[in-house]
mmCIF file of C-alpha atoms in Angstrom:
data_model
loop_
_atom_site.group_PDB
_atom_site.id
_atom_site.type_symbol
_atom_site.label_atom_id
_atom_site.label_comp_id
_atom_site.label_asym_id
_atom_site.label_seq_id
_atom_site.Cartn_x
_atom_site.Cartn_y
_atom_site.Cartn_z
ATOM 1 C CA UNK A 22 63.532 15.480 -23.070
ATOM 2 C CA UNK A 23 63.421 18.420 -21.151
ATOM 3 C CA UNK A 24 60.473 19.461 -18.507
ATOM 4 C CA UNK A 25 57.207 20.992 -19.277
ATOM 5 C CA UNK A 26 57.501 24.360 -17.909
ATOM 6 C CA UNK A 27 54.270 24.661 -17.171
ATOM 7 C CA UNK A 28 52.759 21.544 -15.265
ATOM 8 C CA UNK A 29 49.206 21.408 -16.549
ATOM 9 C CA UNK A 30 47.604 18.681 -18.823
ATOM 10 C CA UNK A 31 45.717 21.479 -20.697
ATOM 11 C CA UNK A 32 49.127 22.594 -21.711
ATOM 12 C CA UNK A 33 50.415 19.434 -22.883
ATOM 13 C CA UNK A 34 47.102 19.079 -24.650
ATOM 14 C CA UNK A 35 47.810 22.175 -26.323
ATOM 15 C CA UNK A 36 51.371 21.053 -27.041
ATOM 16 C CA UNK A 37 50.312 18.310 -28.839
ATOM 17 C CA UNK A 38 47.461 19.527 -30.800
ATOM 18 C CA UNK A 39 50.097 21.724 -32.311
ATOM 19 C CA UNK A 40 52.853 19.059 -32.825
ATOM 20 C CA UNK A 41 49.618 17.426 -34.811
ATOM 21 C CA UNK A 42 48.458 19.776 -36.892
ATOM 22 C CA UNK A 43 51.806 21.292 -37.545
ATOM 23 C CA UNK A 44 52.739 17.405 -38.823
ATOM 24 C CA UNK A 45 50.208 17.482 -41.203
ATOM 25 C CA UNK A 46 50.384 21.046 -42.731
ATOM 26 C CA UNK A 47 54.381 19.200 -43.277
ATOM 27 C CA UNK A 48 53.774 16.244 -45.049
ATOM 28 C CA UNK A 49 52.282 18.679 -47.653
ATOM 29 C CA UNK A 50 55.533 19.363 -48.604
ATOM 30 C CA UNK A 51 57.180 16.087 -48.426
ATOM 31 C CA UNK A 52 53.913 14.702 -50.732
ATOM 32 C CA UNK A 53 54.831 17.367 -53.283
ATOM 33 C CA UNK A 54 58.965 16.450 -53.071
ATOM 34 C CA UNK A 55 57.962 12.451 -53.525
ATOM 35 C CA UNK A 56 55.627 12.812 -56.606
ATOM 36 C CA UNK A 57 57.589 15.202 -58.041
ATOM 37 C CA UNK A 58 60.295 12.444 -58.088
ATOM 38 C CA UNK A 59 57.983 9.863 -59.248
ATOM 39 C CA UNK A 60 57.983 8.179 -55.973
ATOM 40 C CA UNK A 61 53.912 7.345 -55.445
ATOM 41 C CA UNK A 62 54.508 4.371 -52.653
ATOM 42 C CA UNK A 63 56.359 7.311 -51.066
ATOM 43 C CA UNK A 64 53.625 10.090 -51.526
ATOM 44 C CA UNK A 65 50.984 7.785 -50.340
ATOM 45 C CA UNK A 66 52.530 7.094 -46.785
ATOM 46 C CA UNK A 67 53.120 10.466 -46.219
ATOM 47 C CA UNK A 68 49.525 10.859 -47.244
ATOM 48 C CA UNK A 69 48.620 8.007 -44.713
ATOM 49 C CA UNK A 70 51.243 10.152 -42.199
ATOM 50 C CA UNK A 71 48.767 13.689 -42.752
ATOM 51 C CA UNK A 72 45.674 11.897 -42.179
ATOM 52 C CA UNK A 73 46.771 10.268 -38.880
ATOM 53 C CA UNK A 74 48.023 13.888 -37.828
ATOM 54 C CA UNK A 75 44.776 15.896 -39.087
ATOM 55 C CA UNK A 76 42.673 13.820 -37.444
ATOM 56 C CA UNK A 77 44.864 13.732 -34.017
ATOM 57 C CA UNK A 78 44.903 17.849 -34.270
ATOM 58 C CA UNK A 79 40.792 17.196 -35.335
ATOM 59 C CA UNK A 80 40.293 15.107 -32.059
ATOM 60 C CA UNK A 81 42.386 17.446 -29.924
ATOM 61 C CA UNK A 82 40.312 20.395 -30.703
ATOM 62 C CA UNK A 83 37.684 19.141 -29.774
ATOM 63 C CA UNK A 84 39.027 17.849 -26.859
ATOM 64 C CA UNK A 85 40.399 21.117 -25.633
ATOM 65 C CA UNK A 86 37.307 22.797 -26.690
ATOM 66 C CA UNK A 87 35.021 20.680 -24.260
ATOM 67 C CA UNK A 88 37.462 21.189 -21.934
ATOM 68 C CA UNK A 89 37.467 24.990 -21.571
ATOM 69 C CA UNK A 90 33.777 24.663 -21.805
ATOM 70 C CA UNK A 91 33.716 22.789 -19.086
ATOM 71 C CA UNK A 92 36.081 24.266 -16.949
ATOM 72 C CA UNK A 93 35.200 27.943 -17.412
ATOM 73 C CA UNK A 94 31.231 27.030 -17.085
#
């Protein structure tokens, strides 16, 4: 994987938080492909999959919000 071009844990923060919340708004999409083919068990995990990711992207929000708080104050 290549380098961060920018060396700063807010970035990578930020990086992530998208990866996260990007992963959930996804697994919309595969939930609608599986139960339009029947497939529930499927649906479900993916379900299990969005939750995981919302609340990452929920935790890193608030994360990067205290941070910039803190480091602006």
């Amino acid at each position: 994987m290549p380098q961060s071009p920018v060396k700063d844990k807010n970035y990578d923060l930020v990086s992530i938080l998208q990866l996260s919340l990007e992963n959930a708004w996804r697994m919309e999409n595969y939930i609608k492909d599986a139960e339009q083919e029947g497939d529930a068990e499927l649906a479900e995990w993916f379900r299990k999959i969005q939750q995981n990711s919302q609340k990452a992207g929920d935790q890193g929000k608030q994360m990067l919000k205290k941070r910039l708080q803190t480091e602006t104050a």
